[in-house]
Amino acid sequence: MKKFPRILSASAAALMLFGCSANNDSSFESDSAISQTQQTTDVASTAANTGESISDVLPVLSIETKSKDANVLDFINKPVAGHVSEAIASWTPNYKIPPEPYYEDCTITLKDKNGEVTVDSADAKVKVRGNWTTLYDKKPLKIKFNEKQSMLGLNNGAEQKSWLLLAEYKDASMLRNKAALYASREILSEDGLYAADTDFVQVIINGEYLGLYLLSDTLQVSSNRVNITEPKKDYTGTDIGYFMEYDGYFDYEDELHKFTLDLAGNAPLTAFNGSDNGQKMRALPATKMEHKKPVGMTIKSDIYSQEQHDFIENFVNNTYKIMYEAAYHDKAFVFDADYKNISENTKITPQQAVENVVDVQSLVDMYIISELTCDADIYWSSFYMDADFGADGKKKLTFEAPWDFDSSMGNKDRCIDGTGFYASNVVPDVDGGSKFGGYDTINPWLVVLAHQDWYQDMVRKTWTKAYDNGVFERTCKLISDDSTNLTNDFEKNYQKWNNIKNNSDFVNELSEPEKKCKTEKEAADFLLDWLNSRIEFLNEQWHT
């Protein structure tokens, strides 16, 4: 077995033990930082107005609001997601509910890294998007063009109306989403599956510098993104594609676009820790009194009838039951011709029963991505799947479209030394699990097949192929190269926002090594060292 090359700076080797900086003095005065912020804003404003680029190496995206009202920029500064405001109001007396995100009419101009205009004053709407990230000063944004646009050649130059600007506010390296999505595309594209494409851009709004953002695809049904059958408006038949999220926020959706999970009667699962002695765990609350919060399914794609809703709810719940019966009772169950009921079938193997209704390779891919990144939200949200019952659909539950990695890869205290199995194991909730007053839980989709030898054989084969093809080496190189080549762009962003130092909004979420990082370079070195350790651990487990 070849040894994975460790791409490290001179200082990075000690980061896992000692954090990012020996000097963690919080008494440093911020006057100079404030002065630098003002200077950066002034320079950016001048550059925007004269046409001079604010970056030597990055594209520049300019947003101009059509309204010239004095308070027009409230639309990027004040909104907070409604369910987040409701949650805060429930424990905060006299909390004033801020506005929910709303669209503002704008024009968008995009210049590539050579200064060439690739999108010229295109009409669009822009709004804040996200969940808890909408609380931060620098908020992520959604762009919705009136006409489809190609953006910097992302996703093979696909033209789409909707694009995202990710703020990367609580990730001091600003590189976790980009790196994780890069590795995801490398793995998933081998199987014809989707992961968002990304690139950094400097953003100006109404002539003022807004910061460094990660321009990204959205997660949506499209021939260029999640490629499943789209229904025509108001079509009510069930022979369509369904795009869904395993989602702790599902209860905030309207009734047509959410459903609860049965999970084989909330049957217990055996966590996977690399052996057969994993802890027993149920993914859902066993009683109404249990502290654990329920997680259900959100239907993210367009549906227009209760019949469609009930069809996909039944399919997802029965598909999970087929998986569970195969893995835990060694039984094969199959759907009837209408995909309404399931019954035992002794003529096929349990593995075949699963393969009839699940694209198992897609689940293997997503498991590897999840195990590589150790995302703290894996039990709760941003875990996507789809099923296509259109004329050309494969009629299997398929896992793709990985998302939201700003809490992954050591940013939160999950597998902080890079070792141990995580994605199919018992994981703590956002409050730190049962040891810290929260609860422990598990992602049922990632664990239900985890103890099957044939499934683990697929994991080893897929990992070995990706490793030998250089996927993980290139991912590490991306982190190293961006941190080095974009130094000035990162500095401009942090002079504007200063959120590595002024991080009170999220510091309690960060791991101890991450808390000590005082520059983007230190944060990137820690990320790179963590990822190298993680790759080394998984390679020892899986490489054949």
Tab-separated table of C-alpha atoms in Angstrom, residues 85-321:
chain	number	residue	atom	x	y	z
A	85	SER	CA	-36.112	33.745	14.816
A	86	GLU	CA	-38.968	31.694	16.257
A	87	ALA	CA	-36.521	29.460	18.097
A	88	ILE	CA	-34.623	32.419	19.550
A	89	ALA	CA	-37.864	34.128	20.573
A	90	SER	CA	-38.886	30.987	22.493
A	91	TRP	CA	-36.027	31.472	24.980
A	92	THR	CA	-35.328	35.214	24.698
A	93	PRO	CA	-37.750	37.600	26.447
A	94	ASN	CA	-38.710	40.692	24.425
A	95	TYR	CA	-36.813	39.451	21.382
A	96	LYS	CA	-37.701	41.587	18.379
A	97	ILE	CA	-38.366	39.356	15.392
A	98	PRO	CA	-36.268	40.516	12.418
A	99	PRO	CA	-37.620	40.351	8.867
A	100	GLU	CA	-37.437	37.059	7.023
A	101	PRO	CA	-35.236	36.933	3.922
A	102	TYR	CA	-36.762	38.743	0.949
A	103	TYR	CA	-35.711	39.316	-2.642
A	104	GLU	CA	-34.396	42.667	-3.844
A	105	ASP	CA	-34.304	43.521	-7.566
A	106	CYS	CA	-30.704	43.905	-8.735
A	107	THR	CA	-28.372	43.663	-11.690
A	108	ILE	CA	-25.337	41.388	-11.636
A	109	THR	CA	-22.024	41.924	-13.408
A	110	LEU	CA	-19.327	39.262	-13.286
A	111	LYS	CA	-15.727	39.745	-14.365
A	112	ASP	CA	-13.419	36.743	-14.612
A	113	LYS	CA	-9.924	36.712	-13.131
A	114	ASN	CA	-8.599	38.391	-16.287
A	115	GLY	CA	-11.039	41.282	-15.926
A	116	GLU	CA	-13.207	40.167	-18.849
A	117	VAL	CA	-16.951	40.728	-18.396
A	118	THR	CA	-18.735	37.367	-18.582
A	119	VAL	CA	-22.106	38.497	-17.194
A	120	ASP	CA	-23.039	42.079	-18.008
A	121	SER	CA	-25.682	43.848	-15.885
A	122	ALA	CA	-28.002	40.837	-15.923
A	123	ASP	CA	-31.358	41.301	-14.180
A	124	ALA	CA	-31.708	39.225	-11.036
A	125	LYS	CA	-33.202	39.023	-7.584
A	126	VAL	CA	-30.965	38.581	-4.531
A	127	LYS	CA	-31.792	37.577	-0.963
A	128	VAL	CA	-30.267	36.141	2.196
A	129	ARG	CA	-30.461	32.328	2.392
A	130	GLY	CA	-29.624	29.679	4.979
A	131	ASN	CA	-30.642	28.573	8.462
A	132	TRP	CA	-28.564	29.623	11.499
A	133	THR	CA	-25.995	31.240	9.212
A	134	THR	CA	-28.543	34.019	8.639
A	135	LEU	CA	-27.747	35.231	12.178
A	136	TYR	CA	-24.213	36.204	11.250
A	137	ASP	CA	-23.159	39.687	10.161
A	138	LYS	CA	-21.849	38.367	6.848
A	139	LYS	CA	-24.767	36.404	5.469
A	140	PRO	CA	-24.933	33.888	2.615
A	141	LEU	CA	-26.902	35.035	-0.428
A	142	LYS	CA	-28.994	33.517	-3.190
A	143	ILE	CA	-29.025	34.967	-6.707
A	144	LYS	CA	-31.951	34.236	-8.993
A	145	PHE	CA	-31.415	35.560	-12.518
A	146	ASN	CA	-34.311	36.412	-14.811
A	147	GLU	CA	-32.516	34.491	-17.566
A	148	LYS	CA	-30.208	31.495	-17.223
A	149	GLN	CA	-26.518	32.326	-16.885
A	150	SER	CA	-23.259	30.410	-16.999
A	151	MET	CA	-21.025	31.441	-14.100
A	152	LEU	CA	-17.250	31.098	-14.495
A	153	GLY	CA	-17.636	27.783	-16.287
A	154	LEU	CA	-18.893	26.086	-13.130
A	155	ASN	CA	-20.528	22.696	-13.602
A	156	ASN	CA	-19.155	22.423	-17.142
A	157	GLY	CA	-20.525	25.819	-18.057
A	158	ALA	CA	-24.136	24.933	-17.252
A	159	GLU	CA	-26.588	27.815	-17.589
A	160	GLN	CA	-28.902	28.149	-14.590
A	161	LYS	CA	-31.016	30.871	-13.031
A	162	SER	CA	-30.163	30.137	-9.400
A	163	TRP	CA	-26.712	30.470	-7.837
A	164	LEU	CA	-25.421	30.879	-4.294
A	165	LEU	CA	-22.827	33.031	-2.560
A	166	LEU	CA	-21.614	31.196	0.559
A	167	ALA	CA	-20.192	33.488	3.243
A	168	GLU	CA	-17.910	30.930	4.994
A	169	TYR	CA	-18.249	33.040	8.125
A	170	LYS	CA	-17.524	30.510	10.881
A	171	ASP	CA	-14.823	28.627	8.974
A	172	ALA	CA	-11.651	30.662	9.466
A	173	SER	CA	-9.922	28.822	6.624
A	174	MET	CA	-12.901	29.548	4.327
A	175	LEU	CA	-11.909	26.325	2.551
A	176	ARG	CA	-13.980	23.522	4.063
A	177	ASN	CA	-16.937	23.753	1.696
A	178	LYS	CA	-14.741	24.150	-1.366
A	179	ALA	CA	-12.494	21.219	-0.454
A	180	ALA	CA	-15.312	18.882	0.588
A	181	LEU	CA	-17.373	19.637	-2.505
A	182	TYR	CA	-14.332	19.160	-4.725
A	183	ALA	CA	-13.685	15.693	-3.294
A	184	SER	CA	-17.404	14.936	-3.515
A	185	ARG	CA	-17.551	15.819	-7.219
A	186	GLU	CA	-14.531	13.640	-7.894
A	187	ILE	CA	-16.181	10.658	-6.194
A	188	LEU	CA	-19.800	11.123	-7.256
A	189	SER	CA	-19.143	12.041	-10.878
A	190	GLU	CA	-17.663	8.579	-11.415
A	191	ASP	CA	-21.195	7.271	-10.902
A	192	GLY	CA	-23.093	9.997	-12.762
A	193	LEU	CA	-24.160	11.729	-9.552
A	194	TYR	CA	-24.263	15.391	-8.581
A	195	ALA	CA	-22.227	17.573	-6.265
A	196	ALA	CA	-22.131	21.361	-6.455
A	197	ASP	CA	-19.263	23.111	-8.229
A	198	THR	CA	-17.682	26.181	-6.607
A	199	ASP	CA	-15.167	28.987	-7.017
A	200	PHE	CA	-14.195	32.033	-4.984
A	201	VAL	CA	-15.284	35.531	-6.010
A	202	GLN	CA	-14.793	38.942	-4.476
A	203	VAL	CA	-18.192	40.632	-4.106
A	204	ILE	CA	-19.076	44.321	-4.392
A	205	ILE	CA	-22.549	45.708	-3.718
A	206	ASN	CA	-23.538	49.211	-4.773
A	207	GLY	CA	-19.857	50.072	-5.125
A	208	GLU	CA	-18.873	48.894	-1.644
A	209	TYR	CA	-16.742	45.870	-0.857
A	210	LEU	CA	-18.812	43.061	0.688
A	211	GLY	CA	-16.190	40.346	1.054
A	212	LEU	CA	-14.861	37.084	-0.293
A	213	TYR	CA	-17.599	34.549	-1.081
A	214	LEU	CA	-17.756	31.035	-2.481
A	215	LEU	CA	-19.875	31.065	-5.645
A	216	SER	CA	-21.740	27.774	-5.857
A	217	ASP	CA	-24.336	25.743	-7.674
A	218	THR	CA	-27.611	25.301	-5.816
A	219	LEU	CA	-29.244	22.014	-4.908
A	220	GLN	CA	-32.181	21.742	-7.281
A	221	VAL	CA	-33.774	19.463	-9.840
A	222	SER	CA	-32.258	20.253	-13.225
A	223	SER	CA	-30.703	18.348	-16.098
A	224	ASN	CA	-27.423	19.962	-15.013
A	225	ARG	CA	-27.810	19.366	-11.285
A	226	VAL	CA	-30.027	16.723	-9.653
A	227	ASN	CA	-31.048	15.082	-12.899
A	228	ILE	CA	-34.461	13.538	-12.275
A	229	THR	CA	-37.842	13.934	-13.968
A	230	GLU	CA	-39.387	17.365	-13.418
A	231	PRO	CA	-43.198	17.511	-13.460
A	232	LYS	CA	-45.007	20.120	-15.474
A	233	LYS	CA	-46.789	22.704	-13.341
A	234	ASP	CA	-49.938	21.304	-11.683
A	235	TYR	CA	-49.247	17.746	-12.880
A	236	THR	CA	-50.567	15.372	-10.211
A	237	GLY	CA	-49.370	11.926	-11.324
A	238	THR	CA	-46.807	10.002	-9.294
A	239	ASP	CA	-44.521	9.175	-12.236
A	240	ILE	CA	-42.104	12.050	-11.511
A	241	GLY	CA	-38.812	12.639	-9.740
A	242	TYR	CA	-38.652	13.426	-6.021
A	243	PHE	CA	-35.719	15.265	-4.413
A	244	MET	CA	-35.633	15.085	-0.611
A	245	GLU	CA	-33.636	16.016	2.460
A	246	TYR	CA	-33.273	14.086	5.708
A	247	ASP	CA	-34.041	17.142	7.764
A	248	GLY	CA	-34.434	18.158	11.381
A	249	TYR	CA	-36.178	21.317	10.186
A	250	PHE	CA	-38.848	19.350	8.313
A	251	ASP	CA	-41.647	20.426	10.618
A	252	TYR	CA	-41.326	24.038	9.435
A	253	GLU	CA	-42.383	23.029	5.911
A	254	ASP	CA	-45.953	22.998	4.632
A	255	GLU	CA	-47.822	19.710	4.923
A	256	LEU	CA	-47.423	18.823	1.253
A	257	HIS	CA	-43.636	19.062	1.374
A	258	LYS	CA	-42.817	17.082	4.505
A	259	PHE	CA	-43.419	13.660	5.988
A	260	THR	CA	-42.419	11.677	9.041
A	261	LEU	CA	-40.237	8.610	8.992
A	262	ASP	CA	-41.190	5.244	10.426
A	263	LEU	CA	-37.688	3.704	10.185
A	264	ALA	CA	-39.005	0.160	10.491
A	265	GLY	CA	-40.910	1.086	13.614
A	266	ASN	CA	-37.898	3.027	14.912
A	267	ALA	CA	-36.110	-0.289	15.252
A	268	PRO	CA	-32.740	-0.213	17.035
A	269	LEU	CA	-29.581	0.061	14.972
A	270	THR	CA	-26.098	-1.151	15.812
A	271	ALA	CA	-23.622	1.678	15.455
A	272	PHE	CA	-20.568	0.952	13.324
A	273	ASN	CA	-17.281	1.595	15.119
A	274	GLY	CA	-15.131	-0.762	13.072
A	275	SER	CA	-16.221	-3.866	14.954
A	276	ASP	CA	-19.414	-5.748	15.777
A	277	ASN	CA	-19.800	-4.382	19.310
A	278	GLY	CA	-21.273	-0.998	18.431
A	279	GLN	CA	-23.772	0.707	20.700
A	280	LYS	CA	-27.476	0.105	20.105
A	281	MET	CA	-29.252	3.294	19.121
A	282	ARG	CA	-32.625	4.418	17.771
A	283	ALA	CA	-32.608	7.318	15.324
A	284	LEU	CA	-35.949	8.734	16.496
A	285	PRO	CA	-37.288	9.470	19.992
A	286	ALA	CA	-38.629	6.292	21.575
A	287	THR	CA	-41.189	8.222	23.657
A	288	LYS	CA	-42.676	11.703	23.682
A	289	MET	CA	-40.761	12.385	26.883
A	290	GLU	CA	-37.376	11.602	25.348
A	291	HIS	CA	-35.072	14.597	24.918
A	292	LYS	CA	-34.065	13.560	21.398
A	293	LYS	CA	-35.574	15.646	18.592
A	294	PRO	CA	-37.333	13.970	15.654
A	295	VAL	CA	-35.926	14.151	12.143
A	296	GLY	CA	-38.121	13.697	9.092
A	297	MET	CA	-38.096	14.291	5.361
A	298	THR	CA	-38.513	17.510	3.418
A	299	ILE	CA	-39.539	17.274	-0.229
A	300	LYS	CA	-37.357	19.867	-1.940
A	301	SER	CA	-38.665	19.405	-5.485
A	302	ASP	CA	-41.991	20.521	-6.925
A	303	ILE	CA	-45.011	18.341	-6.231
A	304	TYR	CA	-48.644	19.278	-6.770
A	305	SER	CA	-50.848	16.623	-5.181
A	306	GLN	CA	-51.428	14.673	-2.008
A	307	GLU	CA	-51.148	11.533	-4.123
A	308	GLN	CA	-47.547	12.414	-4.999
A	309	HIS	CA	-46.762	13.166	-1.361
A	310	ASP	CA	-48.242	9.899	-0.111
A	311	PHE	CA	-46.551	7.896	-2.854
A	312	ILE	CA	-43.038	9.049	-2.040
A	313	GLU	CA	-43.640	8.855	1.721
A	314	ASN	CA	-44.688	5.234	1.333
A	315	PHE	CA	-41.783	4.438	-0.993
A	316	VAL	CA	-39.141	5.930	1.301
A	317	ASN	CA	-40.473	4.271	4.445
A	318	ASN	CA	-40.877	0.868	2.809
A	319	THR	CA	-37.467	1.114	1.151
A	320	TYR	CA	-35.892	1.672	4.543
A	321	LYS	CA	-37.805	-1.335	5.868
